[in-house]
């Protein structure tokens, strides 16, 4: 299971470094598997698949598309299966939302827990649990308003602090 928030459309530098250093788990020799050239998988390798968990600060689920495609490609390259992904758009408001919509947040956390159970039991994350984790919490326009109000307050506070320091 790989996990990373999305930073500028990709994984964190730490996860990228980890993935780069996984190259030695393959043999240096090449082979073609399902019309795809890749490094040879060592005999007896127990690596079966990749699942991914991610969070981002944007509202729409499509912000995960490139990262999901990358994880699927990585699984294929490692001769493994893509087991599913738990993707949480507009996750930045989860903590605040717990106070205002505890039932909905409980559904998200419940879907995430059950996805973990199913991943262990069946080796896959069912699509309905992926959807439960990714479900919309608030409409996009409301989310944009909340985020802009938050950032405006922080921005104005920083400007006031800077002005006070100059006096």
XYZ file of C-alpha atoms in Angstrom:
167
model
C 0.000 0.000 0.000
C 1.437 3.308 -1.112
C 0.210 6.578 0.381
C 0.884 10.203 -0.435
C -0.989 13.460 -0.654
C -0.968 15.034 -4.091
C 1.591 17.812 -4.395
C 1.591 19.673 -7.707
C -0.087 16.757 -9.452
C 2.197 14.021 -8.145
C 3.401 12.191 -5.087
C 5.641 13.688 -2.432
C 9.381 13.675 -2.973
C 9.739 11.105 -0.193
C 7.460 8.580 -1.929
C 9.128 9.238 -5.289
C 12.534 8.509 -3.710
C 11.137 5.326 -2.146
C 9.785 4.178 -5.526
C 13.076 4.971 -7.234
C 14.895 2.851 -4.675
C 12.563 -0.103 -5.271
C 14.286 -0.764 -8.604
C 16.697 -3.258 -6.994
C 13.795 -5.568 -6.120
C 13.749 -6.427 -9.830
C 16.477 -8.180 -11.736
C 18.377 -6.043 -14.269
C 17.374 -8.343 -17.137
C 14.505 -7.413 -19.429
C 11.596 -9.497 -20.598
C 8.339 -8.906 -22.427
C 5.181 -9.635 -20.443
C 1.785 -9.022 -22.066
C 3.412 -6.925 -24.833
C 5.136 -4.764 -22.206
C 8.892 -4.737 -21.709
C 9.967 -4.658 -18.088
C 12.607 -5.862 -15.687
C 12.513 -9.544 -14.836
C 10.710 -10.391 -11.617
C 12.862 -12.513 -9.284
C 11.749 -16.108 -8.779
C 9.805 -16.511 -5.572
C 8.889 -12.818 -5.382
C 5.927 -12.335 -3.054
C 5.058 -8.912 -4.452
C 1.436 -9.243 -5.576
C 0.023 -5.779 -6.111
C -0.260 -2.096 -5.393
C -3.020 -0.210 -3.623
C -2.888 3.547 -3.248
C -4.204 6.028 -0.670
C -4.185 9.753 -1.366
C -5.635 13.060 -0.258
C -5.687 16.441 -1.936
C -6.939 19.941 -1.357
C -8.948 20.329 -4.547
C -12.614 19.473 -4.870
C -12.699 17.284 -7.954
C -11.754 13.635 -8.149
C -10.074 14.090 -11.556
C -7.054 15.650 -9.808
C -6.076 12.043 -9.010
C -6.183 10.821 -12.640
C -2.466 11.182 -13.429
C -1.439 9.650 -10.123
C -3.821 6.720 -10.541
C -2.518 6.103 -14.066
C 1.047 6.198 -12.698
C 0.223 3.617 -10.007
C -1.442 1.344 -12.566
C 1.599 1.620 -14.819
C 3.921 0.936 -11.883
C 1.945 -2.202 -11.008
C 2.118 -3.405 -14.606
C 5.856 -2.693 -14.769
C 6.362 -4.691 -11.556
C 4.233 -7.560 -12.919
C 1.678 -7.011 -10.202
C -1.974 -6.077 -9.988
C -3.444 -2.673 -9.275
C -5.641 -3.472 -6.270
C -7.517 -0.194 -5.970
C -7.230 3.308 -4.592
C -8.706 5.285 -1.741
C -8.815 8.863 -2.978
C -10.067 11.729 -0.813
C -10.709 14.965 -2.714
C -11.228 18.154 -0.694
C -9.757 16.264 2.227
C -8.480 19.480 3.732
C -11.935 20.052 5.258
C -12.360 16.607 6.865
C -11.500 17.740 10.387
C -13.803 20.758 10.191
C -16.549 18.695 8.571
C -16.543 16.236 11.506
C -18.263 18.952 13.570
C -20.890 19.872 10.982
C -21.665 16.564 9.265
C -20.514 13.757 11.555
C -22.722 11.139 9.874
C -21.281 11.801 6.433
C -17.711 11.804 7.740
C -18.431 8.551 9.594
C -19.475 7.061 6.224
C -16.153 8.129 4.669
C -14.097 6.714 7.549
C -16.246 3.569 7.630
C -15.707 2.998 3.910
C -11.952 3.457 4.388
C -11.863 0.930 7.244
C -13.923 -1.613 5.323
C -11.721 -1.091 2.245
C -8.735 -2.084 4.365
C -10.556 -5.171 5.600
C -11.520 -6.161 2.051
C -7.995 -5.542 0.771
C -6.666 -8.008 3.346
C -9.470 -10.556 2.862
C -9.901 -10.464 -0.920
C -6.805 -8.691 -2.232
C -8.880 -5.861 -3.742
C -10.616 -2.635 -2.810
C -14.226 -2.860 -4.063
C -15.350 0.059 -6.287
C -18.261 0.902 -3.984
C -15.841 1.427 -1.084
C -13.571 3.563 -3.286
C -16.649 5.670 -4.068
C -17.601 5.847 -0.383
C -14.219 7.312 0.506
C -14.310 9.754 -2.438
C -17.873 10.956 -1.978
C -18.574 14.678 -2.191
C -18.864 16.330 1.207
C -20.023 19.769 0.117
C -20.794 21.334 -3.261
C -17.808 22.742 -5.127
C -18.976 26.375 -4.968
C -19.331 26.180 -1.179
C -15.910 24.516 -0.886
C -14.282 27.245 -2.995
C -15.941 29.931 -0.859
C -14.773 28.326 2.411
C -11.216 27.901 1.157
C -11.014 31.430 -0.243
C -12.375 32.900 3.019
C -9.758 30.922 4.960
C -6.893 31.988 2.704
C -8.083 35.622 2.580
C -8.070 35.759 6.389
C -4.587 34.196 6.539
C -3.310 36.502 3.781
C -4.697 39.637 5.416
C -3.297 38.556 8.797
C 0.158 38.082 7.288
C 0.024 41.519 5.653
C -1.037 43.131 8.947
C 1.793 41.378 10.786
C 4.319 42.504 8.175
C 3.080 46.099 8.385
C 3.308 46.038 12.197
C 6.898 44.751 12.020
C 7.882 47.640 9.732
C 6.644 50.238 12.243
